[in-house]
Coordinates of C-alpha atoms in Angstrom, one line a residue:
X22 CA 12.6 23.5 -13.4
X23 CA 10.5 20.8 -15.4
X24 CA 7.2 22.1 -15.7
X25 CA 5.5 18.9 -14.6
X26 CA 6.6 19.7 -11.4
X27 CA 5.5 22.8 -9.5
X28 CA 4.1 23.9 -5.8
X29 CA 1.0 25.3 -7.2
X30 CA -2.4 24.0 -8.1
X31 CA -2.1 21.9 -11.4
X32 CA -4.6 19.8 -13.6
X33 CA -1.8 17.0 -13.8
X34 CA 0.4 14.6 -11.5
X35 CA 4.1 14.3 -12.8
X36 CA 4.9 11.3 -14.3
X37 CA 7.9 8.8 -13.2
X38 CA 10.1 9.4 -15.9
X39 CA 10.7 10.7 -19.5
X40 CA 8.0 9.7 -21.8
X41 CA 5.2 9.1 -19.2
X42 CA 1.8 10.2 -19.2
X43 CA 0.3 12.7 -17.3
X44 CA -2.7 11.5 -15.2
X45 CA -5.4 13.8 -15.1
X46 CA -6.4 15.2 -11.3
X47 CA -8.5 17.5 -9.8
X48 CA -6.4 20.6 -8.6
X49 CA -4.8 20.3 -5.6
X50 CA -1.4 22.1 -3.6
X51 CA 1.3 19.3 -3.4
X52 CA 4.7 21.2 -1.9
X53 CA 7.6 19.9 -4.5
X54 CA 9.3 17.6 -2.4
X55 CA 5.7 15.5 -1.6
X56 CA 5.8 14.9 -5.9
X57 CA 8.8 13.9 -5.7
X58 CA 8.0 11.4 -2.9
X59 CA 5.3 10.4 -4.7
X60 CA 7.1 9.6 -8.1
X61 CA 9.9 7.8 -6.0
X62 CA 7.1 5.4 -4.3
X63 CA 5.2 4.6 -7.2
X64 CA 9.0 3.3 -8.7
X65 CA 8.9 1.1 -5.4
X66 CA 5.2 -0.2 -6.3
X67 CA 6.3 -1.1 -9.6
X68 CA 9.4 -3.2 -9.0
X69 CA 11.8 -0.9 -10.2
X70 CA 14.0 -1.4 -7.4
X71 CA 13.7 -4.1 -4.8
X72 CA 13.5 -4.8 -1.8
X73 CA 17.7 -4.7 -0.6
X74 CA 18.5 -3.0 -3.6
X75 CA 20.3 0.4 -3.8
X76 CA 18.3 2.9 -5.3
X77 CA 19.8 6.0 -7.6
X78 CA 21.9 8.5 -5.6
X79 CA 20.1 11.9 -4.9
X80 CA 21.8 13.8 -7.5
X81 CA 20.8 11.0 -10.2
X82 CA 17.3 11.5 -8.8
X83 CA 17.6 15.3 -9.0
X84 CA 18.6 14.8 -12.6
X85 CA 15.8 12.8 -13.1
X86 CA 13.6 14.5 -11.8
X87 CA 14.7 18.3 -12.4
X88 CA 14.7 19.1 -9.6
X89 CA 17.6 20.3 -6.3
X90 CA 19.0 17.4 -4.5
X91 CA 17.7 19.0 -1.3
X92 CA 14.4 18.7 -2.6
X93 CA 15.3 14.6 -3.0
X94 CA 16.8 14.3 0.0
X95 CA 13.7 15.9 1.7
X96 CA 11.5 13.5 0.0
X97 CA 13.9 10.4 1.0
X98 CA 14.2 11.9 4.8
X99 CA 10.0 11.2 4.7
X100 CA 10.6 7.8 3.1
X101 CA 13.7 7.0 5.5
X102 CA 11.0 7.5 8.2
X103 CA 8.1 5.7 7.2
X104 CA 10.4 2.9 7.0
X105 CA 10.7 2.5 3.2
X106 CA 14.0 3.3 2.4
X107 CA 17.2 3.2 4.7
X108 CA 20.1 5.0 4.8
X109 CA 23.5 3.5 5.3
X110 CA 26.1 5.7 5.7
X111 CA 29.0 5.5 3.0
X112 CA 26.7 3.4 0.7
X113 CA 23.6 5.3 -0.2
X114 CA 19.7 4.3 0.3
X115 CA 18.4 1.2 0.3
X116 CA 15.2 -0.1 -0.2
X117 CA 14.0 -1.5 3.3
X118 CA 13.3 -5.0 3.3
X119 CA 11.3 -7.6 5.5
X120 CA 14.7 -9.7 5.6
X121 CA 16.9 -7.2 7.7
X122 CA 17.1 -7.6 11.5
X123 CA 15.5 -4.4 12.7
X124 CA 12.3 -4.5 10.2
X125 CA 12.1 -8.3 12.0
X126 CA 10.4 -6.5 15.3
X127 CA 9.0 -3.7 13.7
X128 CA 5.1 -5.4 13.7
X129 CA 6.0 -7.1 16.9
X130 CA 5.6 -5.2 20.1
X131 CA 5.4 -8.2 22.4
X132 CA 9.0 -7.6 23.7
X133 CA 10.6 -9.8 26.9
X134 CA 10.3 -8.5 30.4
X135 CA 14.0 -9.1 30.5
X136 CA 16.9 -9.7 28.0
X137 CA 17.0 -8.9 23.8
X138 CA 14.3 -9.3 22.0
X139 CA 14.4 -12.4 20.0
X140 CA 13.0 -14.7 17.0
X141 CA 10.2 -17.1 18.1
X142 CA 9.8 -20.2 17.0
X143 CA 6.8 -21.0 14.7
X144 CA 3.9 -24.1 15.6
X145 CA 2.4 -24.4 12.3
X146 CA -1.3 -25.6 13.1
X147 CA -3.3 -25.0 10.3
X148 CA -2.7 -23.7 6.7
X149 CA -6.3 -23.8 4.2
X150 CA -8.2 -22.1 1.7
X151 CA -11.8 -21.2 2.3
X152 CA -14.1 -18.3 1.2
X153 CA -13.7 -15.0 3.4
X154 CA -15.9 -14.5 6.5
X155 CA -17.6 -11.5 5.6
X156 CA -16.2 -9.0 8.7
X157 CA -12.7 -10.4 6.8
X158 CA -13.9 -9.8 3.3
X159 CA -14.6 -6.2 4.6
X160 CA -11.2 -5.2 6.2
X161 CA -9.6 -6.8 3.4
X162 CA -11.6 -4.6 0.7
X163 CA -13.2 -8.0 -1.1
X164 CA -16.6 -9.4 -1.5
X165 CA -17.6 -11.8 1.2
X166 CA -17.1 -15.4 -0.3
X167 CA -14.1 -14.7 -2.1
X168 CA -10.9 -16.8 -2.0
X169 CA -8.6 -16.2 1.2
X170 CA -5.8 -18.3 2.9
X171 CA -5.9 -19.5 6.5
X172 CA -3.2 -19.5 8.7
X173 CA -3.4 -20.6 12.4
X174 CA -0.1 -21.0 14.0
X175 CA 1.3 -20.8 17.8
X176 CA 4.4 -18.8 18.5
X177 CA 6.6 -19.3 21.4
X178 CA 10.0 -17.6 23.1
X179 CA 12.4 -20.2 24.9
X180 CA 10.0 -23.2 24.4
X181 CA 7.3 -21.1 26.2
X182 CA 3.9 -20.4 24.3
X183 CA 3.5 -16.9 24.0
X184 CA 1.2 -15.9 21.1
X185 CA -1.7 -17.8 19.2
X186 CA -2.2 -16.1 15.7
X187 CA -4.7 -16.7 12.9
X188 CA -4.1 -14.7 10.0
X189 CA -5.9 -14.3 6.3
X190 CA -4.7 -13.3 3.2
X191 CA -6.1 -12.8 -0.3
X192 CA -5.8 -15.5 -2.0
X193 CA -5.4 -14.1 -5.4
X194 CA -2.0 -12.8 -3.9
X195 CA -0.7 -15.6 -1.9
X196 CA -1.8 -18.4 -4.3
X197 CA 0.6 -21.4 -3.6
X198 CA 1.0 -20.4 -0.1
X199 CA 1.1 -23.7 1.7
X200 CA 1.6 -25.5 5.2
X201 CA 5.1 -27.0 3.8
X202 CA 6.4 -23.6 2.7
X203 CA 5.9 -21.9 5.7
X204 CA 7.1 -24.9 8.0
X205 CA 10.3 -24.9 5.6
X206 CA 10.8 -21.6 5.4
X207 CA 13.1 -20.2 8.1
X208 CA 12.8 -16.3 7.8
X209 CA 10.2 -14.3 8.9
X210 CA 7.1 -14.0 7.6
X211 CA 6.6 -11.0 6.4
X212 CA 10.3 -12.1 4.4
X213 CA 8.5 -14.7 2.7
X214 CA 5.6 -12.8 1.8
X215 CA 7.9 -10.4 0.5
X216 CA 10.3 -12.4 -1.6
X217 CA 7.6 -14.7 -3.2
X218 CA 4.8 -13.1 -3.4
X219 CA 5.6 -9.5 -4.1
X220 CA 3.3 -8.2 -0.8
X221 CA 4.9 -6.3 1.2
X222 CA 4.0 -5.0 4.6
X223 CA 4.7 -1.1 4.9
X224 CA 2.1 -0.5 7.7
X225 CA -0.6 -1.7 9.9
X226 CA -3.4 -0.6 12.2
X227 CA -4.4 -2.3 15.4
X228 CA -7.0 -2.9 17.6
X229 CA -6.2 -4.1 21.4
X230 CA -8.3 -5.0 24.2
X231 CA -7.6 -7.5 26.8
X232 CA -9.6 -10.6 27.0
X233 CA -9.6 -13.9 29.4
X234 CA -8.5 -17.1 27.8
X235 CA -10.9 -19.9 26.8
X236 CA -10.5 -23.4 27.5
X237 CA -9.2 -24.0 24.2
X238 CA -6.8 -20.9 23.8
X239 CA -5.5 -21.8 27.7
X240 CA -4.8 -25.9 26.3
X241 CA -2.5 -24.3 23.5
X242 CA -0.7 -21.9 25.6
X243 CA -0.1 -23.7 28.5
X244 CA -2.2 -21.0 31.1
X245 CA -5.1 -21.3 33.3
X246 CA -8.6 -21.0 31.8
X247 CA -9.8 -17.0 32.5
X248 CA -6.0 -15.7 32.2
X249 CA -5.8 -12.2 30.8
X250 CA -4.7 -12.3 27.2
X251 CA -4.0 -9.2 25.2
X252 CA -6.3 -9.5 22.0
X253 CA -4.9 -8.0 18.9
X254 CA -6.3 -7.6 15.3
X255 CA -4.1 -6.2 12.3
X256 CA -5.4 -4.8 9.3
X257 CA -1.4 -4.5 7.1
X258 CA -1.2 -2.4 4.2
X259 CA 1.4 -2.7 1.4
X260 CA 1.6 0.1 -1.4
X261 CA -1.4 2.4 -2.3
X262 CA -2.9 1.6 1.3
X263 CA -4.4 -2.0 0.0
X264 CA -5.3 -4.1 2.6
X265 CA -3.4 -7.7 2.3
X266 CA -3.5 -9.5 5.6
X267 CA -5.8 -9.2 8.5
X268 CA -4.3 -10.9 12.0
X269 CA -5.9 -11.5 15.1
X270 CA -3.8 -12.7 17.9
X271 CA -4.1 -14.0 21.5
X272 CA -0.8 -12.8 23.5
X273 CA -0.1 -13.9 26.6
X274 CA 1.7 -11.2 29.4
X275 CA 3.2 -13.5 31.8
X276 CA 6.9 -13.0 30.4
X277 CA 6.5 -10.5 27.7
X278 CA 4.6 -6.8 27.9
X279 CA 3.4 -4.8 25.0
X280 CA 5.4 -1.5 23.5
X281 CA 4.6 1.0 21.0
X282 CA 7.3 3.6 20.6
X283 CA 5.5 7.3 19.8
X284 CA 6.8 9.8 18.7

């Protein structure tokens, strides 16, 4: 068994690969299969495979690694369910991507009282630059002032107005990020922010409460002033738990409902 890797308390953390340097850490017990997760993330922070691309079998990985391919595949099961790999059966793992139809609904609960769930279609209102509120600057891990881009846009199901959303992201990130691009671009979101931008999405916390509408938020969706809304803010995290997009949404009931799946 390579020495770097062990299920006992060590001063290092194994490196990704022949030649790399061990980090120094404090000691801590890390079951075998956990470093190995760990080693296979940090090749999915880097680049080394993309999103949609098939990563090494888990007997190349085992080789790689030096380690049993049940030890892989127990570390890929954990990835598999966080939602950062996927399995196809016949072809090998994949690394999950923004652009395939089930991650399309995985960050939208608000699902149709009857019928599929389906894409809605996007009301571009408002795309700017501007200095972070500081309450933003905060959840986004940045100093109040700096650089973030705006995005206000309404989002409706069958020509109905369903959801008003205004969204900020670090503008260091999304630099070039502009109203055209996103009016243009047909994909979801998160696909775009993906593709061009190297952020992706791989999980989110949210805040709910419900809320009446205000004369303003009741114009754009077409509802009586004082109608419940469900309010929703989202902190999303891509690799390394950063912070790159904080959401706040207005969603309206009247055709839809909200579901979270536990388990």
């Amino acid at each position: 068994m390579n020495p770097a890797l062990s299920n006992s308390s060590s001063n290092a953390t194994p490196g990704a690969g022949a030649g790399t340097p061990l980090s120094s850490a404090p000691p801590t017990f890390s079951p075998l299969y956990q470093q190995i997760k760990s080693l296979i993330t940090q090749s999915l922070q880097s680049g080394e495979w993309k999103p949609g691309e098939l990563i090494p079998s888990e007997m190349e990985l085992a080789n790689r690694f030096k380690v049993s391919q049940g030890t892989v595949r127990k570390a890929i099961d954990e990835l598999a369910a966080e939602n950062l790999v996927m399995r196809r059966q016949g072809k090998g793992t994949f690394v999950a991507s923004h652009h395939e139809a089930r991650a399309q609904y995985r960050f939208l609960r608000l699902m149709p009282d009857e019928g599929e769930p389906h894409s809605a279609d996007n009301q571009i209102i408002e795309v700017k630059r501007l200095r972070a509120p500081a309450e933003v600057a905060r959840l986004l891990e940045m100093k109040s002032g700096d650089s973030v881009i705006f995005i206000k846009r309404i989002q409706s199901f069958d020509g109905v107005p369903a959801i008003i959303e205004e969204l900020w992201l670090p503008g260091l990130i999304f630099k070039g990020l502009t109203a055209e691009r996103l009016i243009e671009y047909k994909g979801p979101m998160y696909g775009l922010f993906e593709t061009e931008f190297g952020a992706r999405m791989i999980r989110a916390t949210e805040k709910i409460r419900a809320v009446a509408a205000a004369e303003d938020v009741a114009e754009l969706l077409g509802i009586s002033v004082n109608t419940p809304l469900l309010s929703v803010e989202r902190v999303s995290f891509t690799y390394g738990d950063k912070p790159v997009e904080v959401r706040r949404a207005l969603y309206s009931t009247s055709r839809h409902h909200y579901q979270n799946d536990l388990s």
